[in-house]
XYZ file of C-alpha atoms in Angstrom:
672
model
C 68.616 213.293 56.283
C 65.203 212.014 57.497
C 64.616 209.766 60.470
C 63.970 206.662 58.329
C 67.310 207.029 56.550
C 69.164 207.636 59.821
C 67.618 204.479 61.346
C 68.400 202.440 58.241
C 72.052 203.466 58.308
C 72.206 202.736 62.050
C 70.756 199.241 61.638
C 73.257 198.462 58.861
C 76.101 199.422 61.229
C 74.610 197.214 63.963
C 74.358 194.267 61.579
C 77.957 194.824 60.436
C 79.380 194.981 63.966
C 77.431 191.853 64.922
C 79.041 189.993 61.977
C 82.466 191.297 62.959
C 81.919 190.198 66.598
C 80.906 186.687 65.610
C 83.958 186.249 63.370
C 86.323 187.787 65.971
C 85.102 186.035 69.120
C 83.726 182.754 67.779
C 85.911 182.071 64.741
C 89.123 183.709 65.931
C 89.227 185.573 62.596
C 89.185 189.394 62.652
C 87.722 190.726 59.349
C 88.968 194.273 59.753
C 91.802 195.947 61.674
C 91.119 196.931 65.315
C 91.234 200.628 64.394
C 88.379 200.280 61.919
C 86.330 198.247 64.418
C 86.856 200.934 67.063
C 85.738 203.606 64.540
C 82.557 201.694 63.684
C 81.809 201.207 67.398
C 82.260 204.935 67.961
C 80.008 205.812 65.019
C 77.164 203.695 66.458
C 77.507 205.149 69.940
C 77.711 208.722 68.558
C 74.536 208.127 66.546
C 72.715 206.923 69.674
C 73.821 210.033 71.552
C 72.708 212.317 68.757
C 69.288 210.638 68.063
C 67.441 209.392 71.153
C 65.102 207.214 68.998
C 68.015 204.913 68.083
C 68.521 201.828 70.250
C 69.208 198.129 69.643
C 69.874 195.079 71.869
C 73.016 194.290 69.826
C 74.471 197.799 70.144
C 78.079 197.978 71.476
C 76.683 200.383 74.111
C 74.693 197.460 75.544
C 76.741 194.314 74.904
C 80.283 193.141 75.447
C 81.961 190.572 73.153
C 79.699 187.970 71.653
C 77.465 185.114 72.895
C 79.493 182.104 74.057
C 80.239 179.266 71.655
C 77.986 176.184 71.758
C 81.116 174.044 71.998
C 81.562 174.916 75.688
C 79.310 174.916 78.742
C 78.031 178.401 79.591
C 78.474 179.798 83.135
C 77.220 183.123 84.507
C 79.801 185.620 85.729
C 79.000 186.637 89.317
C 80.119 190.142 88.391
C 79.843 191.067 84.620
C 83.112 191.409 82.632
C 82.640 194.859 81.179
C 84.442 196.426 78.250
C 86.226 199.804 78.435
C 85.547 203.131 76.782
C 88.356 204.227 74.449
C 90.452 207.419 74.420
C 92.519 208.376 71.354
C 93.895 211.764 72.337
C 94.745 214.066 75.256
C 91.440 215.833 74.725
C 89.594 212.504 75.278
C 91.461 212.037 78.596
C 90.673 215.643 79.708
C 86.963 214.987 78.976
C 87.119 211.637 80.839
C 88.501 213.356 83.949
C 85.938 216.192 83.662
C 83.070 213.682 83.712
C 84.551 212.103 86.887
C 84.824 215.484 88.572
C 81.248 216.362 87.616
C 79.890 213.006 88.866
C 81.752 213.286 92.165
C 80.943 217.012 92.378
C 84.642 217.886 92.748
C 86.578 220.939 91.588
C 89.867 221.246 89.650
C 92.007 221.198 92.809
C 90.838 217.611 93.571
C 93.655 215.170 92.676
C 93.039 211.745 91.178
C 95.596 208.961 91.217
C 95.489 206.548 88.309
C 96.862 203.078 88.015
C 98.306 203.117 84.466
C 98.573 199.576 83.083
C 99.772 198.659 79.556
C 96.900 196.895 77.736
C 98.043 193.484 76.490
C 96.434 192.458 73.217
C 95.246 188.989 74.228
C 92.216 187.077 75.428
C 90.401 188.007 78.667
C 89.913 185.209 81.199
C 88.296 184.935 84.575
C 89.760 182.513 87.235
C 87.508 181.607 90.179
C 89.311 180.527 93.367
C 87.542 179.075 96.417
C 89.498 178.486 99.649
C 92.748 178.950 97.663
C 91.912 176.446 94.931
C 91.372 177.244 91.259
C 87.962 175.739 90.554
C 86.546 177.443 87.404
C 87.983 179.323 84.440
C 85.782 181.310 82.077
C 86.142 183.298 78.872
C 84.605 186.773 78.663
C 81.793 185.520 76.397
C 79.206 188.267 76.115
C 80.240 189.816 79.449
C 77.322 188.269 81.368
C 78.137 184.606 80.811
C 81.296 182.956 79.528
C 82.573 179.642 78.264
C 83.843 177.088 80.706
C 87.503 176.718 79.611
C 88.819 175.550 83.001
C 90.834 172.538 81.766
C 92.511 174.579 79.036
C 93.440 177.349 81.468
C 94.918 174.769 83.857
C 97.584 174.023 81.233
C 99.037 177.543 81.527
C 102.061 177.540 83.907
C 101.448 181.177 84.960
C 98.149 180.236 86.582
C 98.530 178.818 90.113
C 96.300 175.849 90.929
C 96.551 176.341 94.679
C 97.359 179.447 96.734
C 98.276 179.007 100.428
C 98.804 182.651 101.414
C 96.890 183.478 104.603
C 95.623 186.793 103.265
C 94.245 185.274 100.079
C 90.457 185.884 99.872
C 87.987 183.067 100.730
C 86.580 183.439 97.217
C 87.805 185.615 94.363
C 87.383 185.938 90.629
C 90.907 186.943 89.351
C 90.841 188.490 85.917
C 93.606 188.891 83.405
C 94.827 188.334 79.886
C 96.004 185.143 78.137
C 98.601 185.893 75.479
C 101.495 184.503 73.472
C 104.945 186.101 73.389
C 106.092 187.430 70.003
C 109.193 185.204 70.144
C 107.025 182.114 70.690
C 104.562 183.201 67.994
C 107.227 182.868 65.294
C 106.845 179.132 65.472
C 103.046 179.348 64.992
C 102.872 182.210 62.460
C 102.027 179.903 59.548
C 98.716 178.988 61.176
C 97.582 182.307 62.719
C 97.435 185.966 61.591
C 98.821 187.362 64.843
C 99.550 186.350 68.492
C 96.045 187.280 69.662
C 94.399 184.912 67.170
C 96.833 182.188 68.204
C 95.969 182.651 71.917
C 92.208 182.668 71.171
C 92.309 179.588 68.905
C 94.473 177.659 71.416
C 92.239 178.455 74.415
C 89.125 177.293 72.707
C 90.254 173.824 71.639
C 88.196 170.937 72.908
C 91.216 168.844 73.937
C 93.318 170.428 76.727
C 96.286 168.331 75.592
C 96.299 170.342 72.373
C 96.215 173.582 74.361
C 99.123 172.360 76.472
C 101.396 172.297 73.436
C 100.941 176.082 72.952
C 103.216 178.444 74.989
C 100.386 180.482 76.527
C 101.072 183.108 79.239
C 98.794 184.853 81.736
C 99.039 188.304 83.289
C 96.565 189.245 86.074
C 95.264 192.795 86.483
C 91.889 192.960 88.325
C 89.117 191.031 90.110
C 85.371 190.611 89.723
C 83.521 189.017 92.641
C 85.509 188.937 95.882
C 84.768 187.717 99.446
C 87.097 188.398 102.361
C 89.645 190.834 100.859
C 91.028 193.829 102.754
C 92.690 195.987 100.088
C 91.693 199.556 99.419
C 93.305 200.409 96.082
C 94.410 199.023 92.731
C 98.176 199.522 93.179
C 98.146 197.510 96.436
C 96.054 194.830 94.768
C 98.610 194.479 91.974
C 101.360 194.052 94.596
C 99.316 191.391 96.288
C 98.760 189.531 93.000
C 102.567 189.196 92.705
C 102.806 187.937 96.279
C 100.115 185.341 95.590
C 102.089 183.954 92.671
C 100.526 185.731 89.656
C 102.463 187.527 86.963
C 101.635 191.225 86.574
C 102.718 193.772 84.014
C 106.211 195.140 84.845
C 105.281 198.578 83.414
C 102.287 199.253 85.756
C 102.620 202.747 87.262
C 100.822 205.055 89.678
C 100.305 208.491 88.023
C 98.539 211.731 88.873
C 97.273 214.270 86.268
C 96.452 214.028 82.564
C 99.727 215.710 81.585
C 101.743 212.962 83.316
C 99.523 210.263 81.759
C 100.503 211.655 78.327
C 104.224 211.651 79.221
C 104.001 208.014 80.298
C 101.919 207.163 77.198
C 104.649 208.510 74.898
C 107.379 206.612 76.777
C 105.485 203.295 76.662
C 104.568 203.674 72.993
C 108.273 204.136 72.142
C 109.129 201.056 74.227
C 106.624 198.802 72.392
C 109.251 197.421 70.042
C 111.398 196.304 72.999
C 108.600 194.211 74.542
C 108.123 190.522 73.808
C 104.293 190.833 73.871
C 101.818 193.005 72.036
C 100.260 196.002 73.750
C 97.660 198.174 72.000
C 97.329 200.984 74.585
C 97.283 201.832 78.277
C 94.364 201.294 80.695
C 93.879 204.025 83.291
C 91.935 203.018 86.431
C 91.143 205.302 89.342
C 93.369 203.826 92.034
C 90.985 204.216 94.983
C 88.479 201.329 95.238
C 86.022 203.485 97.221
C 85.931 206.048 94.411
C 85.487 203.229 91.865
C 82.486 202.019 93.798
C 80.959 205.516 93.966
C 81.425 206.083 90.241
C 79.967 202.685 89.209
C 79.212 201.790 85.587
C 77.453 203.143 82.532
C 75.706 200.468 80.448
C 78.596 198.029 79.686
C 81.645 200.076 80.799
C 82.926 201.475 84.121
C 83.019 205.245 84.694
C 86.319 204.889 86.554
C 88.490 203.386 83.780
C 89.349 204.071 80.164
C 91.639 202.512 77.508
C 94.030 204.970 75.869
C 94.711 203.335 72.435
C 97.991 203.648 70.597
C 98.026 204.894 67.020
C 96.382 202.248 64.840
C 98.495 202.942 61.816
C 101.972 203.360 63.206
C 104.439 202.079 65.782
C 108.079 202.246 66.806
C 110.548 199.414 66.183
C 114.215 198.638 65.620
C 115.866 197.697 62.314
C 117.816 194.476 62.846
C 118.862 194.087 59.234
C 118.339 195.438 55.686
C 117.601 192.809 53.039
C 117.766 193.479 49.304
C 114.969 191.723 47.454
C 114.975 191.205 43.648
C 111.636 191.374 41.844
C 110.736 189.578 38.560
C 111.659 192.750 36.594
C 115.038 193.064 38.275
C 114.201 195.932 40.631
C 116.312 195.899 43.811
C 113.982 196.696 46.728
C 115.509 197.239 50.174
C 113.382 195.785 53.022
C 113.943 196.561 56.681
C 113.791 193.499 58.968
C 112.416 194.889 62.200
C 111.574 193.617 65.671
C 107.959 192.430 65.235
C 105.361 195.031 66.190
C 101.550 194.981 66.144
C 100.092 197.720 63.927
C 96.339 197.823 63.535
C 95.955 194.160 64.494
C 98.627 192.954 62.087
C 102.065 191.712 63.317
C 104.649 193.550 61.167
C 108.234 192.282 60.885
C 109.173 193.786 57.509
C 108.934 197.320 56.198
C 109.799 198.562 52.733
C 112.554 201.147 52.324
C 111.480 201.763 48.694
C 114.858 202.396 47.029
C 118.464 203.569 47.378
C 117.548 207.276 47.169
C 115.025 206.909 49.990
C 117.561 205.262 52.272
C 120.105 208.050 51.587
C 117.497 210.814 52.012
C 116.358 209.553 55.432
C 119.802 208.192 56.372
C 118.372 204.860 57.438
C 120.842 202.408 59.071
C 120.893 198.936 60.584
C 120.309 199.290 64.345
C 118.190 202.444 64.021
C 115.042 202.951 66.071
C 112.379 203.990 63.536
C 108.743 204.916 63.206
C 106.809 202.426 61.000
C 103.543 203.396 59.328
C 100.861 201.256 57.708
C 98.419 203.958 56.609
C 95.516 202.924 54.376
C 96.320 199.190 54.689
C 99.359 199.612 52.388
C 102.704 197.866 52.804
C 104.378 199.116 56.028
C 107.143 201.626 55.467
C 109.743 203.531 57.495
C 108.626 207.100 58.114
C 111.523 208.511 60.131
C 114.584 207.667 62.280
C 114.885 208.515 65.975
C 118.411 209.968 65.783
C 118.520 210.391 69.611
C 118.619 206.633 69.904
C 121.287 206.015 67.272
C 124.470 204.401 68.635
C 127.790 206.184 68.299
C 129.297 203.329 66.228
C 126.445 203.273 63.714
C 127.562 202.957 60.095
C 125.934 204.393 56.962
C 124.160 201.746 54.835
C 125.950 201.209 51.505
C 123.548 200.114 48.811
C 124.990 197.155 46.815
C 126.078 197.908 43.255
C 125.796 194.261 42.298
C 122.847 191.938 42.240
C 123.292 188.790 44.421
C 123.369 186.844 41.121
C 126.641 188.676 40.286
C 125.512 191.079 37.556
C 126.386 194.775 37.853
C 123.219 196.711 38.586
C 122.054 199.779 36.610
C 119.887 202.872 36.931
C 117.929 203.585 33.757
C 117.745 207.051 32.255
C 114.194 208.381 31.896
C 113.888 210.360 28.650
C 110.734 212.094 29.865
C 111.986 213.363 33.236
C 115.585 213.643 31.938
C 116.714 211.932 35.200
C 118.026 208.553 36.190
C 115.424 206.308 37.868
C 115.465 206.019 41.640
C 115.230 202.237 41.337
C 118.420 200.227 40.801
C 117.966 197.107 38.670
C 119.595 193.900 37.739
C 119.756 194.051 33.889
C 117.143 191.760 32.293
C 119.129 188.801 31.012
C 116.285 186.332 30.804
C 116.498 183.620 33.390
C 120.264 184.058 34.028
C 119.586 185.924 37.299
C 118.364 183.235 39.672
C 116.534 185.767 41.875
C 114.543 187.161 38.964
C 113.925 183.678 37.587
C 112.312 182.478 40.867
C 110.095 185.599 40.987
C 109.037 185.065 37.356
C 108.065 181.473 38.129
C 105.920 182.715 41.091
C 104.296 185.229 38.679
C 103.780 182.510 36.055
C 101.668 180.354 38.417
C 99.831 183.245 40.120
C 96.043 183.718 40.041
C 95.926 186.213 37.251
C 98.312 184.139 35.101
C 98.107 180.324 34.962
C 96.386 180.083 38.375
C 97.861 176.691 39.275
C 96.436 175.596 42.615
C 98.875 173.852 44.934
C 101.882 175.546 43.308
C 102.182 178.683 45.429
C 105.215 180.782 46.298
C 106.586 178.464 49.000
C 106.233 175.399 46.793
C 108.047 177.175 43.907
C 110.868 178.029 46.361
C 111.044 174.416 47.512
C 110.981 172.922 43.986
C 113.537 175.454 42.832
C 115.971 174.584 45.647
C 115.599 170.857 44.758
C 116.268 171.437 41.085
C 112.754 170.313 40.025
C 111.971 173.645 38.323
C 114.156 176.188 36.605
C 112.107 177.401 33.674
C 108.339 177.726 33.283
C 108.097 174.768 30.887
C 109.583 172.510 33.608
C 106.211 172.871 35.375
C 104.582 170.734 32.688
C 107.259 168.061 32.898
C 107.512 167.594 36.698
C 108.922 164.391 38.135
C 105.895 163.401 40.279
C 107.731 160.292 41.635
C 110.363 162.552 43.228
C 107.704 164.899 44.556
C 105.828 162.000 46.184
C 108.983 161.259 48.232
C 109.070 164.767 49.736
C 107.743 165.548 53.255
C 104.132 166.667 53.204
C 103.455 165.243 49.722
C 101.141 162.273 49.883
C 99.451 160.542 46.920
C 96.400 162.758 47.095
C 98.335 166.084 47.103
C 100.483 164.885 44.205
C 97.401 163.845 42.250
C 95.728 167.209 42.958
C 98.831 169.089 41.735
C 98.934 166.949 38.598
C 95.259 167.657 37.838
C 95.724 171.391 38.474
C 98.708 171.588 36.104
C 96.865 169.526 33.490
C 93.867 171.875 33.730
C 96.081 174.888 33.181
C 97.532 173.596 29.953
C 94.626 175.186 28.076
C 95.238 178.939 28.335
C 94.169 182.097 26.542
C 96.693 184.051 24.499
C 96.110 187.043 26.809
C 96.991 185.101 29.964
C 99.935 183.430 28.262
C 101.480 186.792 27.356
C 100.821 188.184 30.861
C 102.296 185.077 32.544
C 105.685 185.637 30.909
C 106.290 188.605 33.259
C 107.595 190.949 30.561
C 108.356 194.318 32.091
C 105.661 196.981 31.378
C 103.299 194.298 30.010
C 100.575 193.985 32.639
C 97.077 192.530 32.246
C 95.734 195.480 30.224
C 98.673 195.522 27.808
C 98.561 191.716 27.478
C 94.932 191.992 26.510
C 95.677 194.706 23.952
C 98.444 192.626 22.420
C 96.321 189.450 22.212
C 93.461 191.437 20.587
C 95.899 192.760 17.952
C 97.914 189.550 17.374
C 94.850 187.219 17.485
C 96.815 183.936 17.729
C 99.978 182.450 19.198
C 101.780 182.165 15.841
C 101.675 185.939 15.477
C 103.082 186.378 18.994
C 105.936 183.979 18.151
C 106.716 186.133 15.106
C 107.772 188.957 17.433
C 111.206 187.282 17.668
C 111.710 189.198 14.424
C 112.257 192.734 15.644
C 110.553 194.388 12.656
C 107.209 192.855 13.660
C 107.471 194.304 17.145
C 107.603 197.817 15.653
C 104.148 197.248 14.128
C 102.670 197.144 17.610
C 103.024 200.906 17.858
C 99.685 201.042 15.980
C 97.876 199.662 19.037
C 96.137 202.327 21.130
C 97.635 202.030 24.587
C 100.961 200.540 23.502
C 103.832 203.087 23.453
C 107.623 203.255 23.091
C 108.101 201.972 26.697
C 106.227 198.704 25.923
C 107.849 198.391 22.467
C 111.366 198.666 23.898
C 110.542 196.225 26.689
C 109.331 193.646 24.144
C 112.430 194.144 22.038
C 114.668 193.522 25.071
C 112.646 190.416 25.989
C 112.761 188.826 22.495
C 116.449 189.704 22.189
C 117.371 187.147 24.827
C 117.809 183.596 23.493
C 116.771 182.037 26.811
C 113.393 183.848 26.606
C 112.825 182.543 23.056
C 113.623 179.064 24.248
C 111.042 179.420 27.036
C 108.314 180.590 24.640
C 108.994 177.809 22.090
C 109.039 175.087 24.756
C 105.777 176.382 26.297
C 104.059 176.644 22.899
C 104.763 172.944 22.367
C 103.348 171.940 25.768
C 100.324 174.190 25.868
C 97.032 174.663 24.076
C 97.199 178.473 23.658
C 93.740 179.700 22.594
C 93.508 182.513 20.098
C 91.795 185.834 21.019
C 88.034 185.645 21.415
C 85.767 188.612 20.900
C 83.944 189.636 24.034
C 80.186 189.754 24.107
C 79.281 193.139 22.670
C 75.563 192.732 23.314
C 75.624 191.771 26.998
C 74.117 193.511 29.996
C 77.359 195.436 30.655
C 77.981 196.449 27.054
C 80.448 199.333 26.869
C 80.836 199.587 30.628
C 84.378 199.796 32.054
C 85.129 198.195 35.484
C 88.044 197.959 37.911
C 88.477 195.951 41.156
C 90.099 196.798 44.457
C 90.001 194.620 47.605
C 89.213 190.965 48.160
C 86.013 189.506 46.741
C 83.882 186.949 48.609
C 83.208 183.424 47.190
C 84.669 184.275 43.794
C 88.195 184.800 42.484
C 89.229 188.084 40.836
C 89.847 186.117 37.572
C 86.324 184.638 37.552
C 84.728 188.008 38.301
C 86.620 189.565 35.379
C 85.558 186.743 33.086
C 81.914 187.278 34.112
C 82.083 191.006 33.300
C 83.781 190.424 29.938
C 81.313 187.681 28.960
C 78.543 190.235 29.590
C 80.096 192.840 27.302
C 82.001 194.791 29.930
C 85.684 195.765 29.969
C 88.306 195.568 32.730
C 91.058 198.081 33.391
C 93.801 198.111 36.043
C 94.075 201.888 36.680
C 91.621 204.585 37.776
C 91.135 206.890 34.790
C 88.266 209.061 33.530
C 87.307 206.204 31.158
C 86.372 204.085 34.158
C 82.629 203.674 34.860
C 82.616 201.536 38.023
C 85.162 200.826 40.797
C 84.127 197.586 42.486
C 85.331 197.371 46.121
C 85.770 194.181 48.121
C 87.277 193.633 51.585
C 90.202 195.982 52.453
C 90.070 198.102 49.262
C 93.008 200.430 48.489
C 92.047 203.783 49.979
C 93.995 205.753 47.359
C 92.048 204.113 44.493
C 88.703 204.736 46.195
C 89.542 208.411 46.861
C 90.741 208.915 43.309
C 87.536 207.341 41.897
C 85.377 209.610 44.028
C 87.422 212.663 42.988
C 86.790 211.760 39.322
C 83.064 211.183 40.063
C 83.332 207.456 39.153
C 80.703 205.227 40.679
C 82.064 203.166 43.599
C 80.002 199.952 44.059
C 80.296 196.820 46.232
C 80.167 193.201 45.214
C 76.452 192.943 45.929
C 75.643 195.747 43.499
C 77.814 194.061 40.837
C 75.934 190.788 41.428
C 72.634 192.610 40.940
C 73.947 194.131 37.676
C 74.866 190.650 36.462
C 71.607 189.261 37.838
């Protein structure tokens, strides 16, 4: 790779991390998990080490955080608030200690004591005290200057306004972390992605009275500028903080040797699920202040401290219950309800257990301490049980043989594998199973189906419980007078819902078929069926079983789909739903796609979230330009379009099959 290419890649990474910093620090909205951010930061720093011609003022090796918001007055920190270098393994810690030994010109027999302090995942704050009075409170900002958030910080009960201790310094800048307990976050979880976002958003409100309503906490751990303090090490300073009235981390420990640091690390990581606040690692600081002073700093980080990060994709928690969820196709999916744990910047309180066989194979029980994994941004799942922590009175979990609706569940026999399926199901009896019926309604209004704005999952649940909706056709005959009487439903929101439903009454045959939630009939098969049937009348004819058999002539439709359609049309309640919908809706016949467009003959697939455009609109654009959309990675695929947080498995499979992987910008250019 030539120098120009190396520099170009480097500058792209700098631009990306700058965008991430702005969103994270100024908008309280992380765009990627912490683990991916740390990886990008490491890539930039490694490039700078490898190529001495690479340098930039916005590099993470030179800056901390992001420039302060214009909403608050800026104030210079007397001593910069530096960031910390990261360690991810025992090898990283060994190298960290070696660098200290080399800098101090010490040999292996020299012993270093570390203050090991669990790293709370919150918002850094600086509290300036003069003559015992709290006078100024600042955010980290860019490390050199922060935002004046004094009045907001004064609303936090953990922060003393006046300290009368005789040994309290004449002037000191106490530093620590503002955070929200996980138990308190439950009440705020509808408005924020995780406790850290909630703390950040609350601290940066213009009105302190709004901040006062949020249960913010503060833990102190260090100082910046200080005048008149006679303390020689970190462990004594932490004790003094407690005496002065500050809260400190109860798991702080004094440790000697990398081996002992690792033992403590493993213990703390396993305790994470028992804590009521998020920690994402352990900070190790050389205990002796004199040694800290000698070691000093490199660029924007101290030589004498390092943050040992926990695994980004996994964590340990406790199963408090096992809930059986019923999907729209009747599948019974066991879900572990766990003590909330932060994994890769996401607060996880549920983990899938997949199916009955998986529970039996791993012998998963209520009350078990388990390892949870969220690899590749997929749904969190239980990896293994810590049998050493299992209680003596623990009971084996018995998977229910009945659906909560009352029907006996079944395991279908697979003719191909000659085995019974792992998934237990409620037999498909139309809308008789209330659990399946609700999930079908959610599917019916979803983006890829009718895409009815204002009628999301929670609204469906609410309307269902009030008896406003039972079948899909009820959506087009809603009692808006009753809805206007409900909490949170004003005239404008009712009118918006009415308009959205009215707009959806004109629908393509393809979307209509997909919206019905027929098992094994996804978007691709719905499109194939609509292309073959052409108009709604022919679809309605499928109530006569002999016409269903004709569908076997469609390339891509097999026995599985045929049998599923037969079962669907065999239920009177399903026929009633289709007939009622056909009377209420304008179902458009199949329209030939543009065979002479820019994307003629090209096959596309999407993974990840697109910016400023819905998935449905993007698909429509491709099809109107002659392209085709598929939902699986096969050799027929030409382009895999990736948005934010793409599915890693799909990207890897595409690369393996030498399929072009493009981003949204490239697709925009193709569409001009």
